[in-house]
Short mmCIF file of C-alpha atoms in Angstrom, two decimals:
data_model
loop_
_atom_site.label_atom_id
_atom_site.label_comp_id
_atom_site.label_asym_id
_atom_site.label_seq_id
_atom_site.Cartn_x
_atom_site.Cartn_y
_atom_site.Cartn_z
CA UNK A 1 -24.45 68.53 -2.63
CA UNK A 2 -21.55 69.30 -0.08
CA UNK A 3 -20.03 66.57 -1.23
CA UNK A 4 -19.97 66.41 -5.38
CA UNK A 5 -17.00 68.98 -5.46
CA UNK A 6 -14.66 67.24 -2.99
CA UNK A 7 -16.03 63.46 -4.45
CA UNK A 8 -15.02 64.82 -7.81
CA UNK A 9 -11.60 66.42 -7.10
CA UNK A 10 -10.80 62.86 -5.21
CA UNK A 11 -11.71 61.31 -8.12
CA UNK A 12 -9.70 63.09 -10.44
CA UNK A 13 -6.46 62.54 -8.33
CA UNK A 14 -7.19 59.21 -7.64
CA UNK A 15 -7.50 58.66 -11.41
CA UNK A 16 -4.31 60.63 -12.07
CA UNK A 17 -2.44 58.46 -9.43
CA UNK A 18 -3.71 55.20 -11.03
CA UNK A 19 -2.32 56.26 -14.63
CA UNK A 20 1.31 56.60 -13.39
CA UNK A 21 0.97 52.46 -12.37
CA UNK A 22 -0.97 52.66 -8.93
CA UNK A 23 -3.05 53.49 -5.85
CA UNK A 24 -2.67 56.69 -3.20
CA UNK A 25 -3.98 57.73 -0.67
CA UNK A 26 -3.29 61.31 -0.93
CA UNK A 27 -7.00 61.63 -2.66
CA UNK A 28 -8.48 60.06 0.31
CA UNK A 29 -6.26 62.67 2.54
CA UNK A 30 -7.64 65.52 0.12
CA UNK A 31 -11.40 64.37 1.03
CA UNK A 32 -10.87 64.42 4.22
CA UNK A 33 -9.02 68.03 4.50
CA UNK A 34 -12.27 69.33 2.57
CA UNK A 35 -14.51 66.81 3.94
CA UNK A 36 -14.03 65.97 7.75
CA UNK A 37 -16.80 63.75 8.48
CA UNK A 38 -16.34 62.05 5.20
CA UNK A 39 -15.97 58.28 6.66
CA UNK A 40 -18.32 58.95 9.30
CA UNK A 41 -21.35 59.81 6.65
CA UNK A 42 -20.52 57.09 4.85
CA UNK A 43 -19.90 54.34 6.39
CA UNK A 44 -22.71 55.05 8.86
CA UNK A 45 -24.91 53.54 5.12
CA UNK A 46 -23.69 50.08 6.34
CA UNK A 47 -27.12 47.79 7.37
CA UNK A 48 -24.98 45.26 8.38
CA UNK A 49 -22.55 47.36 10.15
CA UNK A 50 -18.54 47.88 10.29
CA UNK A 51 -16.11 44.92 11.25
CA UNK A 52 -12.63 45.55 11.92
CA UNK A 53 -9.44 43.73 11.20
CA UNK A 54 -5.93 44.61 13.69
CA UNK A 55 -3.34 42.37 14.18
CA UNK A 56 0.73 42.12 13.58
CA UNK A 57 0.12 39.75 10.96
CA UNK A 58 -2.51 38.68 8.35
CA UNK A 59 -4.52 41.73 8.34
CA UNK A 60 -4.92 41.88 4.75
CA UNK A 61 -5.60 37.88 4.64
CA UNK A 62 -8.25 37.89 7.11
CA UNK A 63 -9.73 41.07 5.83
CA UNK A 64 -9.76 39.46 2.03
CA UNK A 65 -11.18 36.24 3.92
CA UNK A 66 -13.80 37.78 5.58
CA UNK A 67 -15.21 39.44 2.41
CA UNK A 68 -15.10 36.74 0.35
CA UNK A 69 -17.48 34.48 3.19
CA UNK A 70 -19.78 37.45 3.01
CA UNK A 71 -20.02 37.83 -0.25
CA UNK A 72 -20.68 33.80 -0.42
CA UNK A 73 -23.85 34.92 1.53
CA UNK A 74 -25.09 37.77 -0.87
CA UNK A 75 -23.83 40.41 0.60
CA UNK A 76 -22.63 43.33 -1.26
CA UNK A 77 -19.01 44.26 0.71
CA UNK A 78 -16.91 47.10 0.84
CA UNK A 79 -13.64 46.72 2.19
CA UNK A 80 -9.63 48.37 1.58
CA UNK A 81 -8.29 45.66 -0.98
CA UNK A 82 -4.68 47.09 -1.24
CA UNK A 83 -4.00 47.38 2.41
CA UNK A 84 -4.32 51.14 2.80
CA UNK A 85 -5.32 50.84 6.64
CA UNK A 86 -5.11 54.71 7.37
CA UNK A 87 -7.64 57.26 7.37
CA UNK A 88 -7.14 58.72 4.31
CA UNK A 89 -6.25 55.23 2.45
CA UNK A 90 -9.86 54.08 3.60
CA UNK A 91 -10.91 56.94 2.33
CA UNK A 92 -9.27 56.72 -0.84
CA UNK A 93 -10.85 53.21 -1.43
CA UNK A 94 -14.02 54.72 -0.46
CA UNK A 95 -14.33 57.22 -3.58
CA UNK A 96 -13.55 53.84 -5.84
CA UNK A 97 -17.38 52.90 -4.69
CA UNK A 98 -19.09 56.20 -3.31
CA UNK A 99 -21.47 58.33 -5.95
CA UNK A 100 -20.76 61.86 -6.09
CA UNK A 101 -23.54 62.82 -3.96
CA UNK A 102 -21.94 60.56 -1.04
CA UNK A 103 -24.08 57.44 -1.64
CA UNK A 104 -22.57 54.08 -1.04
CA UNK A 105 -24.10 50.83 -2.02
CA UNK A 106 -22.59 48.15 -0.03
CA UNK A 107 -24.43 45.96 3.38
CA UNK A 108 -21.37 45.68 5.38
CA UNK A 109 -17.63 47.25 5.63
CA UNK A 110 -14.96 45.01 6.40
CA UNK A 111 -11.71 47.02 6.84
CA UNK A 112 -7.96 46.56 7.51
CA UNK A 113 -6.91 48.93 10.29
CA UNK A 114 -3.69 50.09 11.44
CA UNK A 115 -3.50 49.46 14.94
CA UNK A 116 -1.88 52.76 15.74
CA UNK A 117 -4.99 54.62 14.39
CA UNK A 118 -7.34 51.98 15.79
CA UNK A 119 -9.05 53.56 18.55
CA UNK A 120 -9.03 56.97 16.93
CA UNK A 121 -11.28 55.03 13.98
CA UNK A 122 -13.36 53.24 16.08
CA UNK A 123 -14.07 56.23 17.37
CA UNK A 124 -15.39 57.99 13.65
CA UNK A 125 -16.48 54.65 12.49
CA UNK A 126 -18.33 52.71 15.53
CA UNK A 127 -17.60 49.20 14.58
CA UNK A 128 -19.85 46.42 15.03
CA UNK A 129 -17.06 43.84 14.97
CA UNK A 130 -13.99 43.71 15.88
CA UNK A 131 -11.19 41.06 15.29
CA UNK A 132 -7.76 40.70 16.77
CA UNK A 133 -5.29 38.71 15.04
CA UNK A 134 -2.19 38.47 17.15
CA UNK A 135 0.45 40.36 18.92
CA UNK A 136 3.90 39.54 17.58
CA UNK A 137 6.94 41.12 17.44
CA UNK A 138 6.58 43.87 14.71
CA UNK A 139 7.74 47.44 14.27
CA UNK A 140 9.64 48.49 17.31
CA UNK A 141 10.89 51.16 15.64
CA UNK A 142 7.71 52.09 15.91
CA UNK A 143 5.62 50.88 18.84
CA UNK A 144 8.76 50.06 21.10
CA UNK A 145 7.12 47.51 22.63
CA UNK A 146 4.87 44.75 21.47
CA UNK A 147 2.30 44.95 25.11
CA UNK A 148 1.52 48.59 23.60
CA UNK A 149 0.64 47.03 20.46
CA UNK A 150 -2.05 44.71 22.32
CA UNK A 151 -3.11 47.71 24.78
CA UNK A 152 -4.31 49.51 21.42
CA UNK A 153 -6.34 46.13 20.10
CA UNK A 154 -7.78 45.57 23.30
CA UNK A 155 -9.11 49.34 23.89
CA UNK A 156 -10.46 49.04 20.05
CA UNK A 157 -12.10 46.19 21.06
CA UNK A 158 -13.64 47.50 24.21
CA UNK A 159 -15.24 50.36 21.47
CA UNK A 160 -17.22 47.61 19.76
CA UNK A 161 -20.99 48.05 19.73
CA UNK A 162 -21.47 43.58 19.15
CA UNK A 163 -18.97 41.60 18.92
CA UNK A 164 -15.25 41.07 19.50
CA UNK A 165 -13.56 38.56 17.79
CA UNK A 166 -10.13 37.23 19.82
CA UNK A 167 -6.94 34.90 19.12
CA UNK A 168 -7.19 32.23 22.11
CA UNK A 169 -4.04 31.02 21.05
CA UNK A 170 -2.44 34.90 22.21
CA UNK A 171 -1.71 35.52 25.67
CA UNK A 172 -2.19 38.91 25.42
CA UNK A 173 -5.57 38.53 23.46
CA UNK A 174 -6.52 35.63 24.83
CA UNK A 175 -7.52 37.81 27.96
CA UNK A 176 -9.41 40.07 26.84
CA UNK A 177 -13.37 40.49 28.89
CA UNK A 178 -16.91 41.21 27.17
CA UNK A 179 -17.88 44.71 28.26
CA UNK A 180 -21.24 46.20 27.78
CA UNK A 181 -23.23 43.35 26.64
CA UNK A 182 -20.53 42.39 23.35
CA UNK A 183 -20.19 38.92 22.67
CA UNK A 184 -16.44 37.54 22.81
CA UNK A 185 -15.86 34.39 20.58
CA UNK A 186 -12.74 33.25 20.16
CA UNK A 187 -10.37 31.24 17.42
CA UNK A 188 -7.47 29.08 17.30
CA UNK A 189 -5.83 25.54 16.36
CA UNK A 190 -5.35 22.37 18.78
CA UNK A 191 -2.65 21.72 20.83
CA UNK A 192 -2.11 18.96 18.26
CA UNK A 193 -1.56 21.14 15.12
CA UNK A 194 0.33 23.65 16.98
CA UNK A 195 2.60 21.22 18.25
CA UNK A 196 3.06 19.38 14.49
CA UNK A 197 4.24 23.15 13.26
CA UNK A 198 7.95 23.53 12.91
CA UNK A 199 8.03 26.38 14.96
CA UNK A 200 5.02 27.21 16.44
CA UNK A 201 2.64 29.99 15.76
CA UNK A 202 5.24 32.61 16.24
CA UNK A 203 3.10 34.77 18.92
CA UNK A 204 4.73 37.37 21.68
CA UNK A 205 4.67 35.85 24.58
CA UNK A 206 3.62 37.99 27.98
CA UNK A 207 5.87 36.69 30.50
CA UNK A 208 3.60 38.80 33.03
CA UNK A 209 1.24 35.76 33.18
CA UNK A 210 1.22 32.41 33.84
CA UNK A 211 2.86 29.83 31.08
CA UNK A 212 0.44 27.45 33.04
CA UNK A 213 -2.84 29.00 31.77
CA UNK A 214 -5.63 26.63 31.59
CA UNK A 215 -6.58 25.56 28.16
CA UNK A 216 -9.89 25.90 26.72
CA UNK A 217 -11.50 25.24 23.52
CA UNK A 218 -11.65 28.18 20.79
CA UNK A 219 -14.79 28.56 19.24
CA UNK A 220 -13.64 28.31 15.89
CA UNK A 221 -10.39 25.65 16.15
CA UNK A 222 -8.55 24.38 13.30
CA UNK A 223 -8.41 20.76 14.20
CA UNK A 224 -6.71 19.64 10.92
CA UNK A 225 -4.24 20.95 8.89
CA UNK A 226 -2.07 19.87 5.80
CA UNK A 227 -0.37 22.58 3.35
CA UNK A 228 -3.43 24.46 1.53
CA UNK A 229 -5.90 22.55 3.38
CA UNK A 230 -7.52 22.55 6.80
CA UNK A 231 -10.55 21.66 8.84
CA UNK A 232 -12.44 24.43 11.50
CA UNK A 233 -14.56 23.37 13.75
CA UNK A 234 -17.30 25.93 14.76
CA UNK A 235 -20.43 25.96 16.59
CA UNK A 236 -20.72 21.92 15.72
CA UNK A 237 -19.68 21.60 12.56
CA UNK A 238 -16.32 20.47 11.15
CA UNK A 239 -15.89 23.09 7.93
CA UNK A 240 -13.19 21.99 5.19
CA UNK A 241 -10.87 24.89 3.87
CA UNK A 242 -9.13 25.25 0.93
CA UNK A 243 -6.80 27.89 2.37
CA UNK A 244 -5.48 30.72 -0.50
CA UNK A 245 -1.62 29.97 0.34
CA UNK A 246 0.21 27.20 2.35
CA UNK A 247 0.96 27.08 5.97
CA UNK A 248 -0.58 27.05 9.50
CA UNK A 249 -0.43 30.73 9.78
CA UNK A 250 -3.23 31.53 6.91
CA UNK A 251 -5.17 28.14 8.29
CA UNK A 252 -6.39 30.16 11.94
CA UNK A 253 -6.76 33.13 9.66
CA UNK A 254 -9.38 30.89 8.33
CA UNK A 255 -10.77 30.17 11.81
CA UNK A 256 -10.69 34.03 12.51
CA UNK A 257 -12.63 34.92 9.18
CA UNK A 258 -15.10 32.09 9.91
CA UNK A 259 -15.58 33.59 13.51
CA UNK A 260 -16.32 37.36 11.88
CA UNK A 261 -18.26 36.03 9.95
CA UNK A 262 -20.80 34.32 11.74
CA UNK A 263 -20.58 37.23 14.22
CA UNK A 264 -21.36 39.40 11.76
CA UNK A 265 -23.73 37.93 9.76
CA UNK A 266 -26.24 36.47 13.04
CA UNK A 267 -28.60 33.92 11.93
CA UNK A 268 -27.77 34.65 7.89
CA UNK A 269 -24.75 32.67 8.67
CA UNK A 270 -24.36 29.25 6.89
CA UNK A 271 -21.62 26.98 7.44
CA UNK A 272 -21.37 25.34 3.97
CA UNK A 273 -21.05 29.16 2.88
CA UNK A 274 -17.89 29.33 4.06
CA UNK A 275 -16.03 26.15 2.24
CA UNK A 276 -17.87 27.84 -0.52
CA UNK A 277 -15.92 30.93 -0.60
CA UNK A 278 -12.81 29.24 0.14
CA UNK A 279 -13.25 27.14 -2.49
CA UNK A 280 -13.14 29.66 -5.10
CA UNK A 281 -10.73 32.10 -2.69
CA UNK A 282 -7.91 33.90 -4.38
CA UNK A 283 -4.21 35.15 -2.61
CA UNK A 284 -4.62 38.37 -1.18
CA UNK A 285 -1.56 40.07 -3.59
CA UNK A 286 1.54 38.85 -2.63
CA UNK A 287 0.25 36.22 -0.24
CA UNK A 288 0.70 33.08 -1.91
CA UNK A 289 -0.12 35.04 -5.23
CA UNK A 290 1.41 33.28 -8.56
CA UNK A 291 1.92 35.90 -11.31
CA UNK A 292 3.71 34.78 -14.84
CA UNK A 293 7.29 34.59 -15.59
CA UNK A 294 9.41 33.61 -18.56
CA UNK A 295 6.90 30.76 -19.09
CA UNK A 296 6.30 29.71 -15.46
CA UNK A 297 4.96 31.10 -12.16
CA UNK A 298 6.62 33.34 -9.49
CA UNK A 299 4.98 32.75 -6.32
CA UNK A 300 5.10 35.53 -4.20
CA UNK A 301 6.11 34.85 -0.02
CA UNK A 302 5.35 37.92 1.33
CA UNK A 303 6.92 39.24 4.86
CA UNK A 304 7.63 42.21 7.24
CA UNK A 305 8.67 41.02 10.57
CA UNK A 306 10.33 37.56 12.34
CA UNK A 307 6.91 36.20 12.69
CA UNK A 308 5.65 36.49 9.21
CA UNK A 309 8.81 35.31 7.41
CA UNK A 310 9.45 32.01 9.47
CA UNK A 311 6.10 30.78 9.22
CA UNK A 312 6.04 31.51 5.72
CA UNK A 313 9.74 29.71 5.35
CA UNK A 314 8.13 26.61 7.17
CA UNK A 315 5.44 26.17 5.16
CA UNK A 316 6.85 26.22 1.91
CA UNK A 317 8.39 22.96 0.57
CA UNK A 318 12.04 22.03 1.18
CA UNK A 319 14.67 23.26 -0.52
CA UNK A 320 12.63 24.97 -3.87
CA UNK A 321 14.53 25.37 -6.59
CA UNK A 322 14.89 28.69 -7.82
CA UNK A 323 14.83 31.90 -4.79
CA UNK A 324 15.25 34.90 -4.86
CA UNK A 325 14.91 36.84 -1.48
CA UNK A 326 14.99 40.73 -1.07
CA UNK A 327 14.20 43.18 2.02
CA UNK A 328 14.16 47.31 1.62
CA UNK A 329 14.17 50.36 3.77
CA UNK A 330 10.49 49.76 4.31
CA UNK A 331 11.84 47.08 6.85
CA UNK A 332 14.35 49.41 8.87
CA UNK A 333 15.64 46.85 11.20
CA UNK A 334 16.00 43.21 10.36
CA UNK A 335 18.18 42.21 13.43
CA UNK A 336 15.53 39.37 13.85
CA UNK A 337 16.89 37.68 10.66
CA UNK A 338 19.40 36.02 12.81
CA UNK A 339 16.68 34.30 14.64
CA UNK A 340 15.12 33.25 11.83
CA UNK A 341 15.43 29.15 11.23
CA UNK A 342 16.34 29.14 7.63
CA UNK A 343 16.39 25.11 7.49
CA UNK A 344 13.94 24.79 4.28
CA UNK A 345 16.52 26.72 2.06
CA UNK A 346 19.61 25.08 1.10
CA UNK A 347 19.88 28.40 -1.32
CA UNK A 348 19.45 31.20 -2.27
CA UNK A 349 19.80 32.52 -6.17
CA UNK A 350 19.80 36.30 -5.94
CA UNK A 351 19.52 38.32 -3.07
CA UNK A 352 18.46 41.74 -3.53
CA UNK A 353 16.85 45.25 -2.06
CA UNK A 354 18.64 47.70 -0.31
CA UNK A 355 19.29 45.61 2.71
CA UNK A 356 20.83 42.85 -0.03
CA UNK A 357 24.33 42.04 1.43
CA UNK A 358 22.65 42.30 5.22
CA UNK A 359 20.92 39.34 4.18
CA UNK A 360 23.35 37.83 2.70
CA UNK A 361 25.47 37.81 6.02
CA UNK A 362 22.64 36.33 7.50
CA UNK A 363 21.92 33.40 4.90
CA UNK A 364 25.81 32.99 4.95
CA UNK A 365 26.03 32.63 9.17
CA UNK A 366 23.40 30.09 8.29
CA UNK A 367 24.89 28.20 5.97
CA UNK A 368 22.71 28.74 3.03
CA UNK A 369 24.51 29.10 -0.25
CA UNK A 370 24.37 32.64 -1.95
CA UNK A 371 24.34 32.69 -5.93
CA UNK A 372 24.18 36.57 -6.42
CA UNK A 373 24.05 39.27 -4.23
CA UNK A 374 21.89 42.22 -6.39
CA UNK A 375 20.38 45.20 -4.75
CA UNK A 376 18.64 46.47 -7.78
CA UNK A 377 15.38 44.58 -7.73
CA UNK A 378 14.72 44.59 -11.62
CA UNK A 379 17.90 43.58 -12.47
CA UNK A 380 17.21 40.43 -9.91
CA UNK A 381 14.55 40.10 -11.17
CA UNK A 382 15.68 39.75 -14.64
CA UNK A 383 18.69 37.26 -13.50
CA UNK A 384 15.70 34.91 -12.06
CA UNK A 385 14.21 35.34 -15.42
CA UNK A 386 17.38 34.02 -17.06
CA UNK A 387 18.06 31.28 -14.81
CA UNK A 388 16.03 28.91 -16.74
CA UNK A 389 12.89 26.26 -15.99
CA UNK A 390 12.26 24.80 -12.83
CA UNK A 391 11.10 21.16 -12.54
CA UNK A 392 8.01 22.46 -10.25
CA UNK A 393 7.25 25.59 -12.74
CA UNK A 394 7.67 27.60 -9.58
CA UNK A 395 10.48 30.37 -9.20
CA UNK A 396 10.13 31.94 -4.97
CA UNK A 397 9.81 35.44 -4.32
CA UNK A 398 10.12 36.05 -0.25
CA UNK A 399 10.19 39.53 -0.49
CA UNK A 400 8.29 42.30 2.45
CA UNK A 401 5.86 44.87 1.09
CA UNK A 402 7.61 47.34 -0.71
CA UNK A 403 10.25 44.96 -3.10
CA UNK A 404 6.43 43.33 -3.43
CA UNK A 405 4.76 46.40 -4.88
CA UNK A 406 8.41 46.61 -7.45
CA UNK A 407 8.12 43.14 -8.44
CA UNK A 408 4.42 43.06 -9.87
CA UNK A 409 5.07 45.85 -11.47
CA UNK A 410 7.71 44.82 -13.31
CA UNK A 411 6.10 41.54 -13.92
CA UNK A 412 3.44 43.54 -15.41
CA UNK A 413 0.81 44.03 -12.82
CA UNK A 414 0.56 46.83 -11.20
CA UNK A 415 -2.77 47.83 -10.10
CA UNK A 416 -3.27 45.69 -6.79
CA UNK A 417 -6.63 47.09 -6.20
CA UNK A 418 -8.02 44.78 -9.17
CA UNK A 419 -6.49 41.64 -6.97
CA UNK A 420 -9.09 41.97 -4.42
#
């Protein structure tokens, strides 16, 4: 009974927070003040256990890729749909599924995790599984440098009770050693369909080792690749993909997920499971997500770093037609954008967010033509709106997290955790 009251009060805030147009996680941070141990007795209900998710980039992909290939199986999954990859935002997902007496009924958690909180959670939660994504070059506002970002993976990973789940495409990952008994598998795409990507798969490099290291297979290796659809190769069998988005980037997400997966799932694992799952597989929001507007589609390219939005650039199709393009303050520094090969737009329609006319200095160095520059995002939004039909039926969003969360809102969707 300890935990009706605090279950209950959660509730009621996280129902309050959801009627003025979305989720918190101050009701998961209110659970734990009253609660401490409130993940810990929880998610120690799992049969199947606890995977984790870290990585600069495609955390909420994988995570949403991963559940879906359980689920394919039978399993019943909890997991963080709208990203919230803090304590209390797991915790505020949790009271979403969790009776009031602190029962949960799900076989396996699959969570996003911030990498800064990583070993700290592994630490309450025990995870069975955990998968690293990639180290690139994200947040050095906050981390400083990206080798502290893979020293926190790689001593999450060394807290894994199984299984650890590693990009053999990452120098930094790549290295990582089995300790106590865990078994290390590893994903990645040929040399062949790394080489046919514009520019690469957008990694940090560690210049402390060799460029010369010895290539090996992955265990899970996309070995074919073409827009939404790819081919992974795992444990013998070639497995088609249709991927949720386009471009190479959410393809060895698909190897990744495959990997977890199996790792997770032991001998319940079943190859044809997973083109299953993708075959049905929704965007994770604002990945590749198409929501309506003024008759057609905006599709949603979602960014937060160098990595993310050139990847995502080469991947869609040249020169679309209608784009609008907007960065906040929840991107402080966007000095990378003059890095950024900006090739597959010969335009942009409206630029917009608060760090509007920094981008449009950029686009301009680059020789990309500029129809509007207009930091406030709803009135952008309402100029693409106006700009008439497209051809394709597709009007671009690229757009990082935060002008994200604005934009389905004002196109009229604003509960994310419904996406999942």
């Amino acid at each position: 009974m300890r935990f009706f009251i605090p279950i209950l009060i959660g509730r009621i805030l996280r129902a309050l927070a959801r009627a003025r147009g979305g989720g918190s996680a101050y009701p998961g941070y209110i659970v734990l003040k009253l609660v401490p141990n409130f993940l810990q007795h929880v998610t120690k209900q799992f049969p199947n256990g606890v995977v984790f998710v870290l990585g600069s980039n495609g955390k909420s992909t994988t995570t949403h890729m991963i559940s879906d290939i359980v689920r394919a199986h039978g399993l019943r999954v909890f997991t963080n749909p709208s990203g919230a990859n803090l304590p209390q935002g797991i915790a505020s997902a949790l009271l979403s599924e969790v009776s009031l007496t602190g029962r949960l009924k799900a076989d396996i958690g699959i969570l996003e995790v911030d990498e800064a909180f990583a070993v700290e959670l592994a630490g309450i939660l025990s995870p069975s599984t955990v998968t690293m994504l990639n180290v690139q070059v994200d947040q050095l506002y906050r981390f400083f440098e990206t080798e502290r970002v893979a020293t926190m993976m790689l001593d999450t990973a060394a807290l894994s009770s199984a299984n650890v789940i590693t990009n053999h495409d990452d120098q930094f990952l790549d290295a990582y050693s089995a300790v106590d008994g865990q078994r290390v598998l590893r994903f990645g795409a040929s040399d062949e369909v790394i080489a046919a990507a514009p520019n690469g798969l957008q990694n940090a490099d560690d210049f402390a080792t060799s460029a010369e290291r010895a290539r090996t297979t992955a265990d899970a290796e996309v070995i074919a690749h073409t827009g939404d659809g790819a081919t992974i190769r795992f444990d013998g069998a070639d497995i088609p993909v249709r991927l949720p988005a386009r471009g190479l980037h959410y393809a060895v997400d698909a190897a990744a997920a495959t990997a977890t997966a199996s790792a997770a799932l032991g001998a319940q694992f079943r190859a044809d499971a997973v083109t299953t799952a993708f075959g049905t597989m929704k965007p994770a929001y604002g990945r590749g997500e198409r929501l309506p507007i003024a008759g057609e589609s905006a599709e949603f390219t979602m960014f937060k770093n160098a990595a993310s939005l050139q990847l995502n650039l080469d991947a869609l199709p040249d020169h679309p037609e209608q784009v609008l393009m907007a960065i906040d303050e929840g991107t402080p520094d966007i000095s990378w954008i003059y890095d950024i090969d900006f090739s597959k737009l010969d335009h942009v329609d409206v630029v917009s967010g608060d760090k509007a006319w920094q981008i449009a200095i950029a686009l301009e160095h680059a020789g990309v033509r500029i129809g509007r520059v207009e930091p406030d995002v709803e009135a952008a939004i309402k100029h693409m709106e106006q700009l008439g039909a497209t051809t394709s039926g597709t009007k671009n969003f690229i757009v990082n997290y935060e002008i994200m969360m604005i934009a389905r809102k004002a196109l009229g969707h604003p509960d994310m955790e419904k996406t999942a």
